[in-house]
């Protein structure tokens, strides 16, 4: 199974390197960029990668980004303003759900759509100065999204966690909340 995924990834990356370049943000994927992008999550007609910044000092230097590599070899990079890696999970509809820039987004071959904004997530942490990270992202067979968010505790007392669900109908529910004093991140 792992060998099949590795072979499929190699074929996609080879297609990206050999594929035609489009105007704008689409184009050929340089081989050094692929080295900083992990194994990716496959959706319908694309693979999404959580790329760390890398290749500094070379012509391939790039910022951290969520990279969408289409089956035809073109790609689009969505800049990360947060240094945390993008957590991703595949949905049953062939889309990918990702934690991106302190939000939860739906990824398709052509766009990112915000499912839960940073502002909405910040409201789940009353009194907190903000999020530290989004962890443990999963999508169920009914397309409900579960995630754990780590948040800074008020008054500099470490961090806390919540476990939340975004129902298939779009309702955001907090399922569990930890105490504070945990390690952030």
PDB file of C-alpha atoms in Angstrom:
ATOM      1  CA  UNK A   1       0.000   0.000   0.000  1.00  0.00           C
ATOM      2  CA  UNK A   2       2.736   2.466   0.967  1.00  0.00           C
ATOM      3  CA  UNK A   3       4.652   1.477  -2.177  1.00  0.00           C
ATOM      4  CA  UNK A   4       1.613   2.311  -4.324  1.00  0.00           C
ATOM      5  CA  UNK A   5       1.279   5.742  -2.732  1.00  0.00           C
ATOM      6  CA  UNK A   6       4.994   6.405  -3.185  1.00  0.00           C
ATOM      7  CA  UNK A   7       4.791   5.390  -6.849  1.00  0.00           C
ATOM      8  CA  UNK A   8       1.725   7.606  -7.385  1.00  0.00           C
ATOM      9  CA  UNK A   9       3.480  10.547  -5.728  1.00  0.00           C
ATOM     10  CA  UNK A  10       6.567  10.048  -7.921  1.00  0.00           C
ATOM     11  CA  UNK A  11       4.385  10.019 -11.043  1.00  0.00           C
ATOM     12  CA  UNK A  12       2.643  13.238  -9.930  1.00  0.00           C
ATOM     13  CA  UNK A  13       5.937  14.949  -9.139  1.00  0.00           C
ATOM     14  CA  UNK A  14       7.459  13.859 -12.455  1.00  0.00           C
ATOM     15  CA  UNK A  15       4.375  15.185 -14.254  1.00  0.00           C
ATOM     16  CA  UNK A  16       4.748  18.452 -12.363  1.00  0.00           C
ATOM     17  CA  UNK A  17       8.385  18.877 -13.308  1.00  0.00           C
ATOM     18  CA  UNK A  18       7.705  18.024 -16.948  1.00  0.00           C
ATOM     19  CA  UNK A  19       4.280  19.733 -17.171  1.00  0.00           C
ATOM     20  CA  UNK A  20       3.536  23.016 -18.938  1.00  0.00           C
ATOM     21  CA  UNK A  21       3.744  26.320 -17.077  1.00  0.00           C
ATOM     22  CA  UNK A  22       0.627  28.500 -16.832  1.00  0.00           C
ATOM     23  CA  UNK A  23       0.465  32.232 -16.131  1.00  0.00           C
ATOM     24  CA  UNK A  24       0.012  33.503 -12.602  1.00  0.00           C
ATOM     25  CA  UNK A  25       0.758  31.173  -9.710  1.00  0.00           C
ATOM     26  CA  UNK A  26       0.572  27.960 -11.727  1.00  0.00           C
ATOM     27  CA  UNK A  27       3.646  26.402 -13.288  1.00  0.00           C
ATOM     28  CA  UNK A  28       6.200  23.643 -13.049  1.00  0.00           C
ATOM     29  CA  UNK A  29       7.123  22.341  -9.608  1.00  0.00           C
ATOM     30  CA  UNK A  30      10.889  22.590  -9.080  1.00  0.00           C
ATOM     31  CA  UNK A  31      12.383  19.377  -7.661  1.00  0.00           C
ATOM     32  CA  UNK A  32      13.900  21.110  -4.568  1.00  0.00           C
ATOM     33  CA  UNK A  33      10.445  22.442  -3.655  1.00  0.00           C
ATOM     34  CA  UNK A  34       9.071  18.909  -3.566  1.00  0.00           C
ATOM     35  CA  UNK A  35      11.648  17.918  -0.942  1.00  0.00           C
ATOM     36  CA  UNK A  36      10.165  20.377   1.606  1.00  0.00           C
ATOM     37  CA  UNK A  37       6.536  19.442   1.022  1.00  0.00           C
ATOM     38  CA  UNK A  38       6.046  16.065   2.710  1.00  0.00           C
ATOM     39  CA  UNK A  39       3.951  13.244   1.283  1.00  0.00           C
ATOM     40  CA  UNK A  40       0.695  15.137   0.664  1.00  0.00           C
ATOM     41  CA  UNK A  41      -2.972  14.172   0.777  1.00  0.00           C
ATOM     42  CA  UNK A  42      -4.687  13.153  -2.460  1.00  0.00           C
ATOM     43  CA  UNK A  43      -8.023  14.666  -3.452  1.00  0.00           C
ATOM     44  CA  UNK A  44     -10.099  14.474  -6.649  1.00  0.00           C
ATOM     45  CA  UNK A  45      -7.655  15.520  -9.403  1.00  0.00           C
ATOM     46  CA  UNK A  46      -5.013  16.999  -7.089  1.00  0.00           C
ATOM     47  CA  UNK A  47      -2.654  16.409  -4.184  1.00  0.00           C
ATOM     48  CA  UNK A  48      -2.346  18.942  -1.346  1.00  0.00           C
ATOM     49  CA  UNK A  49       1.011  19.406   0.376  1.00  0.00           C
ATOM     50  CA  UNK A  50       1.900  21.254   3.567  1.00  0.00           C
ATOM     51  CA  UNK A  51       5.214  22.837   2.525  1.00  0.00           C
ATOM     52  CA  UNK A  52       7.646  24.273   5.010  1.00  0.00           C
ATOM     53  CA  UNK A  53       9.825  27.158   3.888  1.00  0.00           C
ATOM     54  CA  UNK A  54      13.015  25.899   2.343  1.00  0.00           C
ATOM     55  CA  UNK A  55      15.807  25.988  -0.236  1.00  0.00           C
ATOM     56  CA  UNK A  56      17.001  29.309   1.219  1.00  0.00           C
ATOM     57  CA  UNK A  57      19.759  31.032  -0.712  1.00  0.00           C
ATOM     58  CA  UNK A  58      18.879  29.247  -3.965  1.00  0.00           C
ATOM     59  CA  UNK A  59      16.638  30.118  -6.888  1.00  0.00           C
ATOM     60  CA  UNK A  60      14.133  27.610  -5.451  1.00  0.00           C
ATOM     61  CA  UNK A  61      13.705  29.422  -2.104  1.00  0.00           C
ATOM     62  CA  UNK A  62      10.047  29.539  -1.079  1.00  0.00           C
ATOM     63  CA  UNK A  63       7.931  30.478   1.934  1.00  0.00           C
ATOM     64  CA  UNK A  64       5.783  28.068   3.920  1.00  0.00           C
ATOM     65  CA  UNK A  65       2.633  27.332   1.935  1.00  0.00           C
ATOM     66  CA  UNK A  66      -0.232  24.976   1.293  1.00  0.00           C
ATOM     67  CA  UNK A  67       0.557  23.698  -2.192  1.00  0.00           C
ATOM     68  CA  UNK A  68      -2.115  22.255  -4.488  1.00  0.00           C
ATOM     69  CA  UNK A  69      -0.568  20.144  -7.264  1.00  0.00           C
ATOM     70  CA  UNK A  70      -3.141  19.293  -9.949  1.00  0.00           C
ATOM     71  CA  UNK A  71      -3.131  16.051 -11.930  1.00  0.00           C
ATOM     72  CA  UNK A  72      -2.121  18.011 -15.069  1.00  0.00           C
ATOM     73  CA  UNK A  73       1.090  19.187 -13.348  1.00  0.00           C
ATOM     74  CA  UNK A  74       0.086  22.786 -12.629  1.00  0.00           C
ATOM     75  CA  UNK A  75       0.072  24.012  -9.074  1.00  0.00           C
ATOM     76  CA  UNK A  76      -1.044  26.880  -6.867  1.00  0.00           C
ATOM     77  CA  UNK A  77       0.616  27.841  -3.597  1.00  0.00           C
ATOM     78  CA  UNK A  78      -1.369  29.435  -0.757  1.00  0.00           C
ATOM     79  CA  UNK A  79       1.023  31.353   1.515  1.00  0.00           C
ATOM     80  CA  UNK A  80       1.187  30.408   5.198  1.00  0.00           C
ATOM     81  CA  UNK A  81       1.442  33.278   7.618  1.00  0.00           C
ATOM     82  CA  UNK A  82       1.747  30.735  10.459  1.00  0.00           C
ATOM     83  CA  UNK A  83       4.828  28.557  10.916  1.00  0.00           C
ATOM     84  CA  UNK A  84       2.828  25.474  11.950  1.00  0.00           C
ATOM     85  CA  UNK A  85       2.574  22.670   9.371  1.00  0.00           C
ATOM     86  CA  UNK A  86      -0.776  22.322   7.609  1.00  0.00           C
ATOM     87  CA  UNK A  87      -2.741  19.419   9.103  1.00  0.00           C
ATOM     88  CA  UNK A  88      -4.802  17.758   6.367  1.00  0.00           C
ATOM     89  CA  UNK A  89      -7.371  14.982   5.970  1.00  0.00           C
ATOM     90  CA  UNK A  90      -9.251  13.627   2.944  1.00  0.00           C
ATOM     91  CA  UNK A  91     -13.049  13.819   2.874  1.00  0.00           C
ATOM     92  CA  UNK A  92     -15.324  11.234   1.300  1.00  0.00           C
ATOM     93  CA  UNK A  93     -16.191  13.709  -1.487  1.00  0.00           C
ATOM     94  CA  UNK A  94     -12.598  13.843  -2.777  1.00  0.00           C
ATOM     95  CA  UNK A  95     -11.838  17.187  -1.212  1.00  0.00           C
ATOM     96  CA  UNK A  96      -9.161  17.778   1.373  1.00  0.00           C
ATOM     97  CA  UNK A  97      -9.807  19.588   4.651  1.00  0.00           C
ATOM     98  CA  UNK A  98      -6.814  21.445   6.096  1.00  0.00           C
ATOM     99  CA  UNK A  99      -5.794  23.642   8.989  1.00  0.00           C
ATOM    100  CA  UNK A 100      -4.378  26.714   7.248  1.00  0.00           C
ATOM    101  CA  UNK A 101      -3.448  30.092   8.779  1.00  0.00           C
ATOM    102  CA  UNK A 102      -5.348  29.371  12.023  1.00  0.00           C
ATOM    103  CA  UNK A 103      -8.509  28.486  10.073  1.00  0.00           C
ATOM    104  CA  UNK A 104     -10.097  25.272   8.802  1.00  0.00           C
ATOM    105  CA  UNK A 105     -10.394  25.245   4.997  1.00  0.00           C
ATOM    106  CA  UNK A 106     -11.733  22.977   2.258  1.00  0.00           C
ATOM    107  CA  UNK A 107      -9.196  22.392  -0.516  1.00  0.00           C
ATOM    108  CA  UNK A 108     -10.170  21.541  -4.083  1.00  0.00           C
ATOM    109  CA  UNK A 109      -8.118  21.535  -7.269  1.00  0.00           C
ATOM    110  CA  UNK A 110      -9.199  25.114  -7.971  1.00  0.00           C
ATOM    111  CA  UNK A 111      -9.698  26.907  -4.626  1.00  0.00           C
ATOM    112  CA  UNK A 112      -9.545  27.112  -0.842  1.00  0.00           C
ATOM    113  CA  UNK A 113     -12.852  27.735   0.923  1.00  0.00           C
ATOM    114  CA  UNK A 114     -12.909  28.736   4.587  1.00  0.00           C
ATOM    115  CA  UNK A 115     -15.059  26.419   6.697  1.00  0.00           C
ATOM    116  CA  UNK A 116     -14.164  27.921  10.092  1.00  0.00           C
ATOM    117  CA  UNK A 117     -12.346  31.259  10.242  1.00  0.00           C
ATOM    118  CA  UNK A 118      -9.659  32.258  12.711  1.00  0.00           C
ATOM    119  CA  UNK A 119     -12.145  34.696  14.259  1.00  0.00           C
ATOM    120  CA  UNK A 120     -14.692  31.905  14.813  1.00  0.00           C
ATOM    121  CA  UNK A 121     -12.027  29.687  16.377  1.00  0.00           C
ATOM    122  CA  UNK A 122     -10.811  32.516  18.621  1.00  0.00           C
ATOM    123  CA  UNK A 123     -14.361  32.786  20.010  1.00  0.00           C
ATOM    124  CA  UNK A 124     -14.035  29.194  21.256  1.00  0.00           C
ATOM    125  CA  UNK A 125     -11.245  30.325  23.602  1.00  0.00           C
ATOM    126  CA  UNK A 126     -12.859  32.880  25.938  1.00  0.00           C
ATOM    127  CA  UNK A 127     -10.232  35.107  27.555  1.00  0.00           C
ATOM    128  CA  UNK A 128      -7.391  33.628  25.521  1.00  0.00           C
ATOM    129  CA  UNK A 129      -4.927  35.858  23.689  1.00  0.00           C
ATOM    130  CA  UNK A 130      -5.142  33.425  20.714  1.00  0.00           C
ATOM    131  CA  UNK A 131      -4.383  30.049  19.173  1.00  0.00           C
ATOM    132  CA  UNK A 132      -1.113  28.195  19.412  1.00  0.00           C
ATOM    133  CA  UNK A 133      -1.930  25.459  16.879  1.00  0.00           C
ATOM    134  CA  UNK A 134      -4.599  23.271  15.300  1.00  0.00           C
ATOM    135  CA  UNK A 135      -3.880  19.556  15.799  1.00  0.00           C
ATOM    136  CA  UNK A 136      -5.484  16.163  15.210  1.00  0.00           C
ATOM    137  CA  UNK A 137      -7.659  17.040  12.196  1.00  0.00           C
ATOM    138  CA  UNK A 138      -9.942  14.213  10.998  1.00  0.00           C
ATOM    139  CA  UNK A 139     -12.922  13.930   8.643  1.00  0.00           C
ATOM    140  CA  UNK A 140     -15.616  11.278   9.185  1.00  0.00           C
ATOM    141  CA  UNK A 141     -17.499   9.328   6.540  1.00  0.00           C
ATOM    142  CA  UNK A 142     -20.404  11.768   6.946  1.00  0.00           C
ATOM    143  CA  UNK A 143     -17.985  14.704   6.318  1.00  0.00           C
ATOM    144  CA  UNK A 144     -18.032  15.997   9.889  1.00  0.00           C
ATOM    145  CA  UNK A 145     -14.654  17.570  10.742  1.00  0.00           C
ATOM    146  CA  UNK A 146     -13.106  16.939  14.152  1.00  0.00           C
ATOM    147  CA  UNK A 147     -10.058  18.847  15.384  1.00  0.00           C
ATOM    148  CA  UNK A 148      -8.123  19.746  18.485  1.00  0.00           C
ATOM    149  CA  UNK A 149      -7.048  23.351  18.916  1.00  0.00           C
ATOM    150  CA  UNK A 150      -4.312  24.407  21.297  1.00  0.00           C
ATOM    151  CA  UNK A 151      -4.766  27.901  22.729  1.00  0.00           C
ATOM    152  CA  UNK A 152      -2.752  30.217  24.956  1.00  0.00           C
ATOM    153  CA  UNK A 153      -4.233  30.415  28.435  1.00  0.00           C
ATOM    154  CA  UNK A 154      -5.030  33.812  29.921  1.00  0.00           C
ATOM    155  CA  UNK A 155      -2.601  35.276  32.459  1.00  0.00           C
ATOM    156  CA  UNK A 156       0.447  33.356  31.054  1.00  0.00           C
ATOM    157  CA  UNK A 157      -0.514  29.989  32.564  1.00  0.00           C
ATOM    158  CA  UNK A 158       0.618  27.799  29.642  1.00  0.00           C
ATOM    159  CA  UNK A 159      -1.903  26.455  27.175  1.00  0.00           C
ATOM    160  CA  UNK A 160      -5.114  24.475  27.034  1.00  0.00           C
ATOM    161  CA  UNK A 161      -6.874  22.356  24.414  1.00  0.00           C
ATOM    162  CA  UNK A 162     -10.350  22.011  23.048  1.00  0.00           C
ATOM    163  CA  UNK A 163     -11.761  19.190  20.968  1.00  0.00           C
ATOM    164  CA  UNK A 164     -14.351  20.498  18.523  1.00  0.00           C
ATOM    165  CA  UNK A 165     -16.581  19.289  15.708  1.00  0.00           C
ATOM    166  CA  UNK A 166     -17.728  21.046  12.576  1.00  0.00           C
ATOM    167  CA  UNK A 167     -20.835  19.080  11.656  1.00  0.00           C
ATOM    168  CA  UNK A 168     -21.611  18.215   8.030  1.00  0.00           C
ATOM    169  CA  UNK A 169     -24.374  20.841   8.335  1.00  0.00           C
ATOM    170  CA  UNK A 170     -21.849  23.554   9.264  1.00  0.00           C
ATOM    171  CA  UNK A 171     -22.497  23.795  13.030  1.00  0.00           C
ATOM    172  CA  UNK A 172     -19.398  24.306  15.210  1.00  0.00           C
ATOM    173  CA  UNK A 173     -19.516  22.507  18.587  1.00  0.00           C
ATOM    174  CA  UNK A 174     -16.988  22.341  21.422  1.00  0.00           C
ATOM    175  CA  UNK A 175     -16.946  18.723  22.633  1.00  0.00           C
ATOM    176  CA  UNK A 176     -14.300  18.954  25.349  1.00  0.00           C
ATOM    177  CA  UNK A 177     -12.109  21.551  27.014  1.00  0.00           C
ATOM    178  CA  UNK A 178      -8.934  20.861  29.020  1.00  0.00           C
ATOM    179  CA  UNK A 179      -7.600  22.725  31.983  1.00  0.00           C
ATOM    180  CA  UNK A 180      -4.726  25.155  31.449  1.00  0.00           C
ATOM    181  CA  UNK A 181      -1.059  24.649  32.206  1.00  0.00           C
ATOM    182  CA  UNK A 182      -0.271  22.388  29.256  1.00  0.00           C
ATOM    183  CA  UNK A 183       2.713  22.950  26.958  1.00  0.00           C
ATOM    184  CA  UNK A 184       1.875  25.209  24.010  1.00  0.00           C
ATOM    185  CA  UNK A 185       2.098  24.034  20.399  1.00  0.00           C
TER     186      UNK A 185
END
